[in-house]
Coordinates of C-alpha atoms and ligand atoms in Angstrom, one line a residue:
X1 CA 72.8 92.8 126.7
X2 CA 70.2 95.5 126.0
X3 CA 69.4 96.8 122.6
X4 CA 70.9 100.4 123.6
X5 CA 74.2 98.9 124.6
X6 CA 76.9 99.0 122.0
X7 CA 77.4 95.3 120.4
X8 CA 81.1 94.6 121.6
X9 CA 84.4 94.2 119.3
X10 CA 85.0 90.9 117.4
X11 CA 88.1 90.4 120.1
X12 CA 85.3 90.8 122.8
X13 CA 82.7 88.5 121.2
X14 CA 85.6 85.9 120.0
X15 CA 86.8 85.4 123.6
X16 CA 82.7 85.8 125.6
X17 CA 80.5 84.0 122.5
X18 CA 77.8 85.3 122.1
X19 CA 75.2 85.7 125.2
X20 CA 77.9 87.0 127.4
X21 CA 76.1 84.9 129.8
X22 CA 78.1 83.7 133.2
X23 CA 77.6 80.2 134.1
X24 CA 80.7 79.9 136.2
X25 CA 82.0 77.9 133.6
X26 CA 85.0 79.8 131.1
X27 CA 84.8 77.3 128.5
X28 CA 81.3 74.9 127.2
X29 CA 81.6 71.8 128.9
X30 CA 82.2 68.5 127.0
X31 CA 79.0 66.5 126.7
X32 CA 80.0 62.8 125.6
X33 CA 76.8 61.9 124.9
X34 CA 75.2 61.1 121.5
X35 CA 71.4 60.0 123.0
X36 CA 69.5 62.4 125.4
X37 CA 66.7 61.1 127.7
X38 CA 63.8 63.4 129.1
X39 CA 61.3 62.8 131.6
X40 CA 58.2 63.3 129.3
X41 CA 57.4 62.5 126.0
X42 CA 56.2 66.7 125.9
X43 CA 59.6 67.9 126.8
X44 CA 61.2 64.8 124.5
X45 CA 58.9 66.9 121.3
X46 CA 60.3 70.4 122.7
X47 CA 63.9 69.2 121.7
X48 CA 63.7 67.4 118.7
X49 CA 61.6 70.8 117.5
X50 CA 64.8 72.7 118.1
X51 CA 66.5 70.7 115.2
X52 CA 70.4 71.4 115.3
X53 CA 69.6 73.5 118.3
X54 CA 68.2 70.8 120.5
X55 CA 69.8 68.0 122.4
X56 CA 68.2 64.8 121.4
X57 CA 70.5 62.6 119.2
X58 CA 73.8 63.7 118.3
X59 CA 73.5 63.6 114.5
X60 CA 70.9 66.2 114.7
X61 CA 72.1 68.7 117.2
X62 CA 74.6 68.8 120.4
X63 CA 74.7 71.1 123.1
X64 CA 78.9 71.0 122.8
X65 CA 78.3 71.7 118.8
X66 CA 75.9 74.4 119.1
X67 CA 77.7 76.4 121.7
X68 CA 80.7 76.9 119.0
X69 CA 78.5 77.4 116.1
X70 CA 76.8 80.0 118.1
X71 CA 79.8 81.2 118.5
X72 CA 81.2 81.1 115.1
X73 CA 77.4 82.8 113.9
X74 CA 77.8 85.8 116.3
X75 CA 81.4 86.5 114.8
X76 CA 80.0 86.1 110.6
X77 CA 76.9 88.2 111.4
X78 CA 74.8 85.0 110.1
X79 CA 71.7 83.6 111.7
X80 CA 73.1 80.4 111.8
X81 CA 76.1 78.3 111.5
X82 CA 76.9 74.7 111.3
X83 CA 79.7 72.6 111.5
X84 CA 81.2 69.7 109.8
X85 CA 83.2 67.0 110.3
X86 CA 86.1 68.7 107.3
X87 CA 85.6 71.6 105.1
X88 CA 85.2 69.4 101.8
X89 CA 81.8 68.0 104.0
X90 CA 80.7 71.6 104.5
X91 CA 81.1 72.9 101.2
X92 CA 79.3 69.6 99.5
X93 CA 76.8 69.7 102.1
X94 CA 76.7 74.2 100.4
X95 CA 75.9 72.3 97.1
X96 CA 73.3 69.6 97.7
X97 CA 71.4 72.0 99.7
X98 CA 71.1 74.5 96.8
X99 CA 71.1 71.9 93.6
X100 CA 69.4 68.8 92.4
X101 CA 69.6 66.7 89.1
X102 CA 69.7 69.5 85.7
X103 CA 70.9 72.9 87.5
X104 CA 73.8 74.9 87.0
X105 CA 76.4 75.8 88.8
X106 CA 79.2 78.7 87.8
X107 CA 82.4 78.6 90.0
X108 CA 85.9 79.6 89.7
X109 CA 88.7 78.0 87.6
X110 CA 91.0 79.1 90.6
X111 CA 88.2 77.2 92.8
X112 CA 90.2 74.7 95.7
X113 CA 91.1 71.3 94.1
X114 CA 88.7 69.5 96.2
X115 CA 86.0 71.7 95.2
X116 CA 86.9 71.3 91.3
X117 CA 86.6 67.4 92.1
X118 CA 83.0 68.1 93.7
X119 CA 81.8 70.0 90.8
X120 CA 83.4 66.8 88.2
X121 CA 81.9 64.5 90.4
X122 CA 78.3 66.3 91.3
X123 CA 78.3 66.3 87.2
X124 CA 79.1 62.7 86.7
X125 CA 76.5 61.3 89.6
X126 CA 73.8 63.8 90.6
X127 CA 73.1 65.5 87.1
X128 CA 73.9 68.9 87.7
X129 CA 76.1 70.6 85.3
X130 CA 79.1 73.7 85.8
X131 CA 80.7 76.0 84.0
X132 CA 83.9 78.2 85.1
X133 CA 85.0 81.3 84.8
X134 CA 87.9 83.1 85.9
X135 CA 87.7 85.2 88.8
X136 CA 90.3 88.1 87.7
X137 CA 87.6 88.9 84.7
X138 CA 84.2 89.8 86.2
X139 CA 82.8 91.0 83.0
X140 CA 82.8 87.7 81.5
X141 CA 80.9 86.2 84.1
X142 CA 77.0 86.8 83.0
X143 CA 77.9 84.9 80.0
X144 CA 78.6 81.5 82.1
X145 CA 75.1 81.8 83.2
X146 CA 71.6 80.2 82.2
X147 CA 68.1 80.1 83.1
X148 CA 69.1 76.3 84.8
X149 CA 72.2 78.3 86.9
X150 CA 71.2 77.9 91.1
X151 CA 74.4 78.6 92.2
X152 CA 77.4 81.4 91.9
X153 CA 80.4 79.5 94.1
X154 CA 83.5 81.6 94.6
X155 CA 86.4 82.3 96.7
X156 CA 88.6 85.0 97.3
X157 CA 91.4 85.7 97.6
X158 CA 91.9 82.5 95.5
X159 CA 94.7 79.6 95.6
X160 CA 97.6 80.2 94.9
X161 CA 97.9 83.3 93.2
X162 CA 95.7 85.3 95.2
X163 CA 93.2 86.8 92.4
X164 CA 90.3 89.0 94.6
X165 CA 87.7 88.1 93.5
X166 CA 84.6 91.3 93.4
X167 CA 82.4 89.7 95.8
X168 CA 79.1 92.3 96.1
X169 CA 79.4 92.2 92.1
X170 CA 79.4 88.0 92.3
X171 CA 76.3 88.5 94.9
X172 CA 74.5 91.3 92.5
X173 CA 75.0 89.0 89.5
X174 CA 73.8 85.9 91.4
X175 CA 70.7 87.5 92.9
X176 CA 69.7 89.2 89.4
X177 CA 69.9 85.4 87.7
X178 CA 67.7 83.9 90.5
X179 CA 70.4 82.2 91.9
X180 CA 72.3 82.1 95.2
X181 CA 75.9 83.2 96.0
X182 CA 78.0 81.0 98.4
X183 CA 81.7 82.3 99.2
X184 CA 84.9 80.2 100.5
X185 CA 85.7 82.2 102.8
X186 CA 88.6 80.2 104.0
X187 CA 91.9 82.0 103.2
X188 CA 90.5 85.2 105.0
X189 CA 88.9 84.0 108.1
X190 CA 85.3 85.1 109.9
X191 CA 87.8 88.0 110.6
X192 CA 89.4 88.9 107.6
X193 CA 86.0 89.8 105.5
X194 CA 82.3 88.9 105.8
X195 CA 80.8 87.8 102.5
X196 CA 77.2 87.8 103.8
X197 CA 77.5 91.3 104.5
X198 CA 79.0 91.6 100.7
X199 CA 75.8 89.8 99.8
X200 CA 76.4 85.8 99.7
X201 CA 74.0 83.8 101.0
X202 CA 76.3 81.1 102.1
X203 CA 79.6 81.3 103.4
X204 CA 81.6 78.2 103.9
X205 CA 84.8 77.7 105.8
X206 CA 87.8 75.1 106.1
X207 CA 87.8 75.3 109.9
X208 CA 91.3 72.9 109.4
X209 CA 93.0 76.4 108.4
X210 CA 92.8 79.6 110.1
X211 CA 89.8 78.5 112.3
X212 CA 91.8 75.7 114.3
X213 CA 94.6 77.6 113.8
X214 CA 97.4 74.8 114.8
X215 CA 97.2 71.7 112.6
X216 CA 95.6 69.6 115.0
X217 CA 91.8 69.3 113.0
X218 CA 90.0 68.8 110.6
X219 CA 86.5 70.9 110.7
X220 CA 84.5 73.1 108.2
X221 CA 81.6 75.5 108.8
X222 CA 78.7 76.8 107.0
X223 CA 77.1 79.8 107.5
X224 CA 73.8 81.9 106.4
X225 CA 70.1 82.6 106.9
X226 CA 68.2 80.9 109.1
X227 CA 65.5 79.6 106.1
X228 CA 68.9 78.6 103.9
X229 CA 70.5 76.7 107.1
X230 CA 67.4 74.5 107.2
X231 CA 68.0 73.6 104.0
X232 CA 72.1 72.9 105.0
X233 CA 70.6 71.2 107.7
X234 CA 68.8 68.6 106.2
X235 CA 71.5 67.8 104.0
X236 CA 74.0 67.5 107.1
X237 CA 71.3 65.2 109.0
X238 CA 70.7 62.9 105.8
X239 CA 74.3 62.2 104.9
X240 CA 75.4 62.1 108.6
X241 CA 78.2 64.8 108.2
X242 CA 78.4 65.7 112.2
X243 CA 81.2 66.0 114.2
X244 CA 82.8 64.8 117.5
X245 CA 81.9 67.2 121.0
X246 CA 85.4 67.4 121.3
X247 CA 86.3 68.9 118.0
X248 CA 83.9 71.4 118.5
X249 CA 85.3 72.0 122.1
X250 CA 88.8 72.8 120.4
X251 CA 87.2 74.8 117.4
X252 CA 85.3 77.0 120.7
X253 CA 89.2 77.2 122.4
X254 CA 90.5 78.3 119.3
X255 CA 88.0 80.8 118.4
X256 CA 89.2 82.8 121.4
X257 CA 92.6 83.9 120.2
X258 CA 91.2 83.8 116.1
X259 CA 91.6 87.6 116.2
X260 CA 95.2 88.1 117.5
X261 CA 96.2 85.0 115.5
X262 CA 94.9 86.6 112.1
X263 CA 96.2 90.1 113.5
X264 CA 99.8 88.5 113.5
X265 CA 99.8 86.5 110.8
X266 CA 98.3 89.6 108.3
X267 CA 100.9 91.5 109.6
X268 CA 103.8 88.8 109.2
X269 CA 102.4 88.6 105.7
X270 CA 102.3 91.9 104.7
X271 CA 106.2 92.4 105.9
X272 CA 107.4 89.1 104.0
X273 CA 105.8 90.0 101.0
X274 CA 107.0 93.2 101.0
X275 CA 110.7 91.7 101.7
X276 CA 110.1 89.3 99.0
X277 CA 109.0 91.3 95.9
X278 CA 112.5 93.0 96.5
X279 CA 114.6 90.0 96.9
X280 CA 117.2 89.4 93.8
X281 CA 116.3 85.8 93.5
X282 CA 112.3 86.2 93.3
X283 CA 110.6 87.3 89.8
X284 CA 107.4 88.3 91.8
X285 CA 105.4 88.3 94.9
X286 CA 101.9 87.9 95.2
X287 CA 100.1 89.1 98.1
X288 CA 96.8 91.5 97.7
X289 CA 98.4 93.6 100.3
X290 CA 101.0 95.1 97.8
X291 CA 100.3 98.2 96.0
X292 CA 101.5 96.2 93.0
X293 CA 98.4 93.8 93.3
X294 CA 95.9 94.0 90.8
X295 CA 93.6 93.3 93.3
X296 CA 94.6 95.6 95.9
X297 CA 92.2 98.0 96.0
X298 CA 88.9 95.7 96.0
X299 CA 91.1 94.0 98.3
X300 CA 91.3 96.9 100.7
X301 CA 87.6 97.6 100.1
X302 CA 86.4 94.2 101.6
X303 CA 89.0 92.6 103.7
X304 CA 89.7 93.9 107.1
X305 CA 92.4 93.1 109.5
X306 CA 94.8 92.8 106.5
X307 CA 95.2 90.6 103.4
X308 CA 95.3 87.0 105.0
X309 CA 98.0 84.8 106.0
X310 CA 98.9 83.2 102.4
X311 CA 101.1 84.6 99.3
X312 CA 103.3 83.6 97.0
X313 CA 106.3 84.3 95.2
X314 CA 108.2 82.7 91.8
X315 CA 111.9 82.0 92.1
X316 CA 114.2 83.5 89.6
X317 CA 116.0 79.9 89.2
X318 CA 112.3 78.6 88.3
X319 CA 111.4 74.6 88.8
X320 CA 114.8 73.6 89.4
X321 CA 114.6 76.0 92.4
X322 CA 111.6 74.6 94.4
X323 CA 113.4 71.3 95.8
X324 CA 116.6 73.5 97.4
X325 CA 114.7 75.9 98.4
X326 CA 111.8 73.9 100.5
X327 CA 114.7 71.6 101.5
X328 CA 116.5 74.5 103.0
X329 CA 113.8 75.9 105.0
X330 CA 115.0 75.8 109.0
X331 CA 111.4 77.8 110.6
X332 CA 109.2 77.3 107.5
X333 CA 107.8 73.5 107.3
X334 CA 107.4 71.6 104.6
X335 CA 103.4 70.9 105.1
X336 CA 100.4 71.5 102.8
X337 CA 97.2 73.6 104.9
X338 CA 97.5 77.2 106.1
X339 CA 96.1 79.6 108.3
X340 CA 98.2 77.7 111.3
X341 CA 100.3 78.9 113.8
X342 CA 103.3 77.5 112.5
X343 CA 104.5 79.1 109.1
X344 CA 104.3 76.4 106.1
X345 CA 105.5 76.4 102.6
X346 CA 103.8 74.8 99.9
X347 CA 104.8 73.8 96.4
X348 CA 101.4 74.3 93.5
X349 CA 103.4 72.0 91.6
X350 CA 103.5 68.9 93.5
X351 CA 100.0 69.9 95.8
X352 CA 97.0 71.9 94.3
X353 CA 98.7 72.0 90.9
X354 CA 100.1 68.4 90.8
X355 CA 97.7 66.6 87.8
X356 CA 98.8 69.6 85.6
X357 CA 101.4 69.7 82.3
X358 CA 103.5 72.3 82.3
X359 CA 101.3 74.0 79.7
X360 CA 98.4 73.9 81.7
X361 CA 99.9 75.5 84.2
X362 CA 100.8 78.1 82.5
X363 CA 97.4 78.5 81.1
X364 CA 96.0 78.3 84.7
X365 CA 98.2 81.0 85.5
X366 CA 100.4 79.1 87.6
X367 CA 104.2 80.3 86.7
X368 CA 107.0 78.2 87.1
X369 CA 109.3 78.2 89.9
X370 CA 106.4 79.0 92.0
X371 CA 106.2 78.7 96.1
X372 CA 103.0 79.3 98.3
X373 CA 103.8 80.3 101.9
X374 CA 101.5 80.6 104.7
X375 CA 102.4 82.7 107.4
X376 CA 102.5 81.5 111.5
X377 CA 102.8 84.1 114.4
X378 CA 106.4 83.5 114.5
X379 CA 108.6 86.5 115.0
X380 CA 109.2 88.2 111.5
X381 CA 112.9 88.6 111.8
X382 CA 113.2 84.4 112.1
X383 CA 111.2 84.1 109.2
X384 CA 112.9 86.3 107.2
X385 CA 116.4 85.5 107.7
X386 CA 114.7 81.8 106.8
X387 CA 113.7 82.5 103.7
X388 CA 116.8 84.1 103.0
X389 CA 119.0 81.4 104.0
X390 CA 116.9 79.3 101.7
X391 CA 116.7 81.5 98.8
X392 CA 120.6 81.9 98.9
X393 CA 120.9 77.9 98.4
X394 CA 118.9 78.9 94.7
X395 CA 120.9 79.2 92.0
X396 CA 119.9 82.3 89.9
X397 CA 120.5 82.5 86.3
X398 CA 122.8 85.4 85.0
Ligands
LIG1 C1 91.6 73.3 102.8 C2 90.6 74.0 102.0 C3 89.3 73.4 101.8 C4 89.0 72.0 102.2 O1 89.0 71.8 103.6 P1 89.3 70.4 104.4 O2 89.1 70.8 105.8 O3 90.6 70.0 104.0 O4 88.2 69.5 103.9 C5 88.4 74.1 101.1 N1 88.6 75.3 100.6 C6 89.8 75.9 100.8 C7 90.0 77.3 100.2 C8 90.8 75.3 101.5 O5 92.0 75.9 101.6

């Protein structure tokens, strides 16, 4: 492709990759191979030179890995991309690249659990330390800071309530502190929004949601400069964090319909939510796609495609509602994860929320009665007329 052509659509470049180059072949072929021979020690150098671009040993670089990280690079704008065996291995690998023993790290008190368990545990072992902040507030974040801080880590829109989180305001803040900004960028998708264009340095995915799209792996992906993936690199080859060809193959296959999928879902979303907020037994929806969001419009100012696939929604009938409810569900399953083809519901209570007391839920902003769905490609009339099926088996108080 020439530098005068136009640079094709994301549905163009998510079904092609990146070169647009023929080879014959519609999809990368499988290598199962982890060792690669060559014929001279010279061209032997030329490859292990081309780090996680080379084909020498498969912890360092595979052709079948880099032709989907190519792939997911081209669609985030970044230099580089990398995958991981699971999202948690991405987003730890995000850390130790930026932090050693005595920095600082500011994140989100609506970060993912896991991620809340890296920052504990990063503080027990490795000597760095965290503070939180919530992400709803932005003007109380310079105040978490100090001359130590390395790292800004944030997500948005955030579990399970959906805050958006400002993210060129994170990145601005970050970058004026000397420190980097690296964004979850799961619940909206390489689709959905593009934090390095926002200003992040990093972007990390959970390639198990919206990525994979149908509940068959576990992957994650990070994504930046090409001097900051070095760094993610290194990390990746010390701890040994490398996937199988053939997850990568099903990533690459899945890649290809990422944009009708997120297309669909959105759209399912923004219906259900809608439907929701206006149902007698629900208190509230949440879903940045409402007017009603008090996110909304920084919502609509960096997401594209619509507000992702996840919202939730408090039952009238509170706690005693969740177990009749998710019981009753007919199209809905009963399944933590999201982004998938399949619509799932979700209980905060008994997943993310689950080592909480009632009071710290509340203080976490979780309300009672509360139900996280994430919604498939499913036709919207099914899932509706589930959900009211279910919600009529909910007693509501008079
Ligand atoms: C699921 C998830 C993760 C962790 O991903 P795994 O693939 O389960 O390791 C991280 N961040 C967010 C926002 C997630 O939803």
């Amino acid at each position: 492709m020439s530098a005068s052509e136009p640079r094709p659509g994301d549905h163009t470049r998510a079904v092609h990759g990146p070169g647009l180059v023929h080879t014959g072949a519609m999809s990368a072929p499988i290598v199962r191979s982890a060792t690669f021979s060559y014929d001279t020690l010279g061209d032997m150098m030329r490859e292990q030179e081309k780090g996680p671009g080379g084909a020498y040993y498969q912890r360092l670089g595979h052709p079948t890995l880099r032709a989907t990280e190519e792939r997911l690079a081209q669609l985030e704008g970044a230099e580089q991309a990398l995958l991981f065996p699971s999202g948690m291995a991405a987003i730890s690998a995000a850390f130790l690249s930026q932090l050693a023993a005595g920095d600082h790290v500011v994140a989100l008190h609506q970060s993912y659990g896991g991620t809340r368990e890296l920052l504990k545990w990063g503080a027990e072992r490795l000597g760095w330390r965290f503070d939180v902040v919530d992400g709803a507030t932005p003007e109380t974040w310079a105040a978490a800071f100090r001359a130590e801080t390395k790292l800004f880590h944030v997500e948005s829109p955030t579990n399970p309530t959906l805050c958006v989180v400002d993210l060129r305001r994170a990145a601005a803040l970050a970058h004026e502190r000397g420190a980097s900004l690296s964004v979850d960028n799961t619940f909206a998708s390489p689709l959905g929004q593009h934090p390095l264009a926002l200003g992040a340095d990093l972007v990390c995915y959970s390639a198990t949601k919206s990525i994979g799209g149908h509940s068959d792996l576990l992957a994650g992906v990070v994504a930046g400069s090409a001097a900051t993936m070095r760094r993610v690199w290194r990390v990746r080859t010390v701890f040994g964090g490398t996937p199988d060809p053939e997850t990568a193959w099903l990533i690459e296959r899945s890649l290809k319909t990422l944009a009708l999928r997120v297309e669909r879902q959105n759209a399912n979303a923004l219906a259900l939510a809608r439907r929701l907020a206006a149902h007698p037994a629900v208190v509230r929806a949440y879903y940045p796609g409402l007017e009603t969001h008090p996110g909304h419009a920084l919502a609509r100012a960096q997401m594209q495609r619509g507000f992702g696939p996840v919202l939730a929604f408090e039952l009238k009938g509170g706690d005693a509602g969740l177990e009749p409810f998710v019981e009753g569900l007919r199209v809905f399953r009963h399944a933590p994860s999201l982004g998938s083809v399949e619509s799932l519901a979700a209980l905060p209570v008994h997943t993310s929320h689950i080592h909480l007391k009632p009071v710290e839920r509340t203080s976490a902003g979780i309300p009672a009665g509360l139900v996280r769905l994430s919604i498939g490609i499913e036709d919207e009339v099914d899932l509706w007329a589930d959900l009211e099926q279910a919600l009529a088996r909910v007693a509501v108080p008079t």
